[in-house]
Coordinates of N, CA and C and ligand atoms in Angstrom, one line a residue:
X26 N 0.7 -1.2 -0.2 CA 0.1 0.0 0.1 C 1.0 1.2 0.0
X27 N 0.5 2.3 -0.9 CA 1.3 3.4 -0.8 C 0.5 4.5 -1.0
X28 N 0.9 5.7 -0.4 CA -0.2 6.8 -0.3 C 0.4 7.9 -1.2
X29 N -0.4 8.5 -1.9 CA -0.1 9.7 -2.5 C -1.0 10.7 -2.6
X30 N -0.7 12.0 -3.1 CA -1.5 12.9 -3.1 C -1.8 13.4 -4.8
X31 N -3.1 13.6 -4.6 CA -3.7 14.2 -6.0 C -4.1 15.5 -6.0
X32 N -3.6 16.4 -6.8 CA -4.0 17.8 -6.7 C -5.5 17.9 -7.1
X33 N -6.5 18.6 -6.2 CA -7.7 18.8 -6.7 C -8.1 20.2 -7.1
X34 N -7.6 21.1 -6.4 CA -8.0 22.5 -6.5 C -7.2 23.4 -5.6
X35 N -7.1 24.9 -5.7 CA -6.4 25.7 -5.1 C -7.8 26.1 -4.2
X36 N -7.5 26.2 -2.8 CA -8.3 26.8 -1.8 C -9.0 27.8 -2.2
X37 N -8.6 29.1 -3.0 CA -9.1 30.3 -3.4 C -10.0 29.9 -4.5
X38 N -9.9 28.9 -5.2 CA -10.8 28.7 -6.2 C -12.3 28.1 -5.6
X39 N -12.3 27.4 -4.4 CA -13.4 26.8 -4.0 C -13.8 27.5 -2.7
X40 N -14.8 28.6 -2.9 CA -15.5 29.4 -1.8 C -16.5 28.5 -1.3
X41 N -17.2 29.2 0.0 CA -18.2 28.3 0.5 C -19.4 28.3 -0.5
X42 N -19.9 27.1 -0.5 CA -20.8 26.6 -1.5 C -20.4 26.0 -2.8
X43 N -19.1 26.1 -2.8 CA -18.8 25.6 -4.1 C -18.4 24.2 -4.0
X44 N -18.5 23.4 -5.3 CA -18.2 21.9 -5.4 C -17.4 21.8 -6.7
X45 N -16.8 20.7 -6.7 CA -15.7 20.3 -7.9 C -15.8 18.8 -7.8
X46 N -16.1 18.3 -9.0 CA -16.0 16.8 -9.2 C -14.6 16.7 -9.8
X47 N -14.4 15.2 -9.5 CA -12.8 14.7 -10.0 C -13.1 13.3 -9.9
X48 N -12.1 12.7 -10.7 CA -11.8 11.2 -10.9 C -10.7 10.7 -10.4
X49 N -10.7 9.6 -9.8 CA -9.6 9.0 -9.4 C -9.6 7.4 -9.5
X50 N -8.2 7.1 -9.3 CA -8.2 5.5 -9.4 C -8.1 4.9 -8.1
X51 N -9.2 4.3 -7.7 CA -9.3 3.5 -6.5 C -9.2 2.0 -6.9
X52 N -8.0 1.5 -6.4 CA -7.6 0.3 -6.6 C -7.7 -0.2 -8.0
X53 N -7.4 0.6 -8.8 CA -7.7 0.2 -10.4 C -8.7 0.3 -11.0
X54 N -9.8 1.1 -10.4 CA -11.1 1.5 -10.7 C -11.4 2.8 -10.9
X55 N -11.6 3.6 -11.9 CA -11.9 4.9 -12.0 C -13.1 5.2 -11.3
X56 N -13.0 6.0 -10.5 CA -14.2 6.4 -9.3 C -14.4 7.8 -9.3
X57 N -15.7 8.4 -9.6 CA -16.1 9.8 -9.5 C -16.2 10.5 -8.2
X58 N -15.7 11.3 -8.0 CA -15.9 11.8 -6.5 C -16.3 13.5 -6.5
X59 N -16.5 14.0 -5.5 CA -16.7 15.5 -5.3 C -16.1 16.0 -4.2
X60 N -15.4 17.4 -4.4 CA -14.8 18.0 -3.4 C -16.1 19.3 -3.2
X61 N -16.0 19.6 -1.8 CA -17.2 20.6 -1.4 C -16.7 21.6 -0.5
X62 N -16.9 22.8 -0.6 CA -16.7 23.7 0.6 C -18.0 23.9 1.2
X63 N -18.0 23.4 2.5 CA -19.3 23.5 3.2 C -19.2 24.8 4.4
X64 N -19.7 25.8 4.2 CA -19.3 27.1 5.1 C -18.0 26.9 5.7
X65 N -16.8 26.6 4.9 CA -15.4 26.8 5.3 C -14.9 25.5 5.4
X66 N -15.5 24.3 5.7 CA -15.1 23.1 5.9 C -14.8 22.5 4.4
X67 N -13.7 21.9 4.1 CA -13.5 21.2 2.8 C -13.7 19.7 3.2
X68 N -14.6 19.1 2.3 CA -14.9 17.8 2.4 C -15.0 17.2 1.1
X69 N -14.7 15.8 1.1 CA -14.7 15.3 -0.4 C -15.5 14.0 -0.1
X70 N -16.3 13.5 -1.0 CA -16.9 12.1 -0.9 C -16.9 11.4 -2.3
X71 N -17.0 10.0 -2.5 CA -17.5 9.5 -3.6 C -18.7 9.8 -3.9
X72 N -18.8 9.9 -5.5 CA -20.2 10.7 -5.8 C -21.0 9.4 -6.3
X73 N -21.5 8.8 -5.2 CA -22.4 7.5 -5.5 C -23.4 7.4 -4.3
X74 N -24.6 7.6 -4.7 CA -25.7 7.7 -3.8 C -25.8 6.4 -2.9
X75 N -26.2 6.4 -1.7 CA -26.4 5.1 -1.0 C -27.5 4.3 -1.2
X76 N -28.5 4.8 -2.1 CA -29.7 4.2 -2.2 C -29.5 3.4 -3.4
X77 N -29.0 3.9 -4.6 CA -28.7 3.3 -5.7 C -27.4 3.6 -6.3
X78 N -26.5 2.8 -6.8 CA -25.3 3.3 -7.1 C -24.8 4.0 -8.3
X79 N -25.6 5.3 -8.2 CA -25.5 6.3 -9.3 C -25.1 7.4 -8.6
X80 N -24.7 8.6 -9.5 CA -24.1 9.7 -9.0 C -25.4 10.7 -8.3
X81 N -24.9 11.6 -7.4 CA -25.9 12.5 -6.7 C -26.3 13.5 -7.5
X82 N -25.5 14.1 -8.4 CA -25.7 15.2 -9.1 C -26.3 15.2 -10.7
X83 N -26.4 13.7 -11.2 CA -27.0 13.5 -12.3 C -25.8 14.5 -13.4
X84 N -24.7 14.6 -13.1 CA -23.9 15.4 -14.1 C -23.9 16.8 -14.1
X85 N -24.3 17.6 -13.3 CA -24.0 18.9 -13.6 C -23.4 19.8 -12.3
X86 N -22.8 18.8 -11.3 CA -21.8 19.6 -10.3 C -22.9 20.6 -9.5
X87 N -24.0 19.9 -9.3 CA -24.8 20.8 -8.3 C -25.4 19.8 -7.2
X88 N -24.6 19.9 -5.9 CA -24.8 18.8 -5.0 C -25.7 19.3 -3.9
X89 N -25.4 20.8 -3.5 CA -26.4 21.3 -2.3 C -27.7 21.3 -2.6
X90 N -28.5 21.5 -1.6 CA -30.0 21.9 -1.4 C -30.1 23.3 -1.5
X91 N -31.2 23.7 -2.2 CA -31.2 25.5 -2.2 C -30.5 26.3 -1.3
X92 N -31.1 25.6 0.1 CA -30.5 26.4 1.4 C -29.1 26.3 1.4
X93 N -28.4 25.4 1.0 CA -27.0 25.1 1.4 C -26.8 24.4 2.4
X94 N -28.0 23.9 3.1 CA -27.7 23.0 4.5 C -27.3 21.4 4.0
X95 N -27.6 20.8 2.9 CA -27.5 19.7 2.8 C -27.1 19.1 1.2
X96 N -26.5 18.1 1.2 CA -26.4 17.5 -0.2 C -27.5 16.8 -0.5
X97 N -27.9 16.7 -1.9 CA -29.3 16.2 -2.1 C -28.9 15.3 -3.5
X98 N -29.4 14.0 -3.5 CA -29.5 13.2 -4.6 C -30.6 13.8 -5.4
X99 N -30.3 13.7 -6.6 CA -31.3 14.3 -7.6 C -32.3 13.3 -8.1
X100 N -32.0 12.0 -8.0 CA -32.9 10.9 -8.5 C -34.1 10.9 -7.6
X101 N -34.0 10.3 -6.3 CA -35.3 10.3 -5.4 C -35.1 11.0 -4.1
X102 N -34.1 12.1 -4.0 CA -34.1 13.2 -3.0 C -33.7 12.6 -1.7
X103 N -32.8 11.7 -1.9 CA -32.2 11.5 -0.4 C -30.9 12.9 -0.1
X104 N -31.1 13.3 1.0 CA -30.3 14.2 1.9 C -29.4 13.9 2.5
X105 N -28.2 14.3 2.8 CA -27.0 14.2 3.3 C -26.5 15.4 4.0
X106 N -25.9 15.0 5.4 CA -25.1 15.9 6.1 C -23.8 16.2 5.5
X107 N -23.5 17.6 4.9 CA -22.3 17.5 4.2 C -20.9 17.1 5.2
X108 N -21.1 17.4 6.3 CA -20.0 17.1 7.0 C -19.5 15.7 7.3
X109 N -20.6 14.7 7.6 CA -20.5 13.6 8.0 C -20.6 12.6 6.7
X110 N -21.4 13.0 5.9 CA -21.9 12.4 4.8 C -23.0 11.5 5.1
X111 N -23.3 11.6 6.2 CA -24.6 10.7 6.5 C -25.9 11.1 6.0
X112 N -26.9 10.1 5.2 CA -28.1 10.4 4.8 C -29.1 10.5 5.9
X113 N -29.7 11.9 6.0 CA -30.7 12.1 7.0 C -32.0 12.4 6.6
X114 N -32.2 12.0 5.4 CA -33.7 11.7 4.9 C -33.6 11.5 3.5
X115 N -35.0 10.7 3.1 CA -35.2 10.1 2.0 C -34.8 8.5 1.9
X116 N -34.7 7.8 0.7 CA -34.6 6.2 0.9 C -33.4 5.7 1.4
X117 N -32.3 6.6 1.3 CA -31.0 6.3 1.7 C -30.8 6.4 3.2
X118 N -31.7 6.7 4.1 CA -31.6 7.3 5.3 C -30.9 6.2 6.3
X119 N -29.9 6.9 6.8 CA -28.9 6.2 7.8 C -27.6 5.8 7.3
X120 N -27.6 5.4 5.9 CA -26.3 5.0 5.5 C -25.5 6.4 5.1
X121 N -24.0 6.0 4.8 CA -23.4 7.3 4.6 C -22.5 7.1 3.2
X122 N -22.3 8.4 2.8 CA -21.4 8.6 1.5 C -19.9 8.0 2.0
X123 N -19.1 7.7 1.0 CA -17.8 7.1 1.4 C -17.0 8.6 1.3
X124 N -16.4 9.0 2.6 CA -15.6 10.0 2.7 C -14.2 9.8 2.4
X125 N -13.6 10.9 1.9 CA -12.2 10.8 1.2 C -11.3 11.6 1.8
X126 N -10.1 11.0 2.2 CA -9.4 11.9 3.2 C -8.6 13.3 2.4
X127 N -8.8 14.4 2.9 CA -8.0 15.3 2.2 C -6.8 16.3 3.0
X128 N -6.0 16.8 2.6 CA -4.9 17.8 3.1 C -4.9 19.0 2.3
X129 N -4.6 19.9 2.8 CA -4.2 21.3 2.4 C -2.8 21.6 2.6
X130 N -2.1 22.1 1.6 CA -0.6 22.3 1.6 C -0.2 23.6 0.9
X131 N 0.1 24.6 1.3 CA 0.7 25.6 0.6 C -0.6 26.2 -0.4
X132 N -2.0 26.0 0.2 CA -3.0 26.8 -0.5 C -3.6 25.8 -1.6
X133 N -3.2 24.5 -1.5 CA -3.6 23.5 -2.6 C -4.3 22.5 -1.8
X134 N -5.7 22.0 -2.3 CA -6.2 20.9 -1.8 C -5.9 19.6 -2.3
X135 N -5.4 18.4 -1.6 CA -4.9 17.3 -2.1 C -5.9 16.0 -1.6
X136 N -6.2 15.1 -2.6 CA -6.7 13.8 -2.2 C -5.5 13.2 -1.6
X137 N -5.6 12.6 -0.3 CA -4.5 12.2 0.2 C -4.9 10.4 0.3
X138 N -4.5 10.0 -0.7 CA -5.0 8.4 -1.0 C -3.9 7.5 -0.8
X139 N -4.6 6.4 -0.2 CA -3.6 5.2 0.1 C -4.1 4.1 -0.9
X140 N -3.0 3.5 -1.5 CA -3.2 2.6 -2.6 C -2.5 1.3 -2.4
Ligands
LIG24 S1 -30.4 7.2 -6.2 FE1 -30.2 8.7 -4.8 S2 -32.1 8.5 -3.7 FE2 -32.3 7.1 -5.1

């Protein structure tokens, strides 16, 4: 197992409320994920709903509910706590998105991935 960093974005390019999708290699499988700034806290999750294994955003990079309090899956409306990734309403309730580890170094956000 080796650890490596994948550069995702500059901190200044991801203000509160912003999200950015990315692809990374998870043990040989290309996996889609997203980075988000939730009120100043940077988080990243695999972009796969806990209800059905499809993306939350249906490809438009729009993850937050209108009030910015939660992430929402466009297909059946499961909503998620952006900090923990836990589904707090809808058909996926009680399960959690897969959270990914981040580090910030010299103003750059990296996925800090063990493989
Ligand atoms: S696929 Fe996300 S709520 Fe059903």
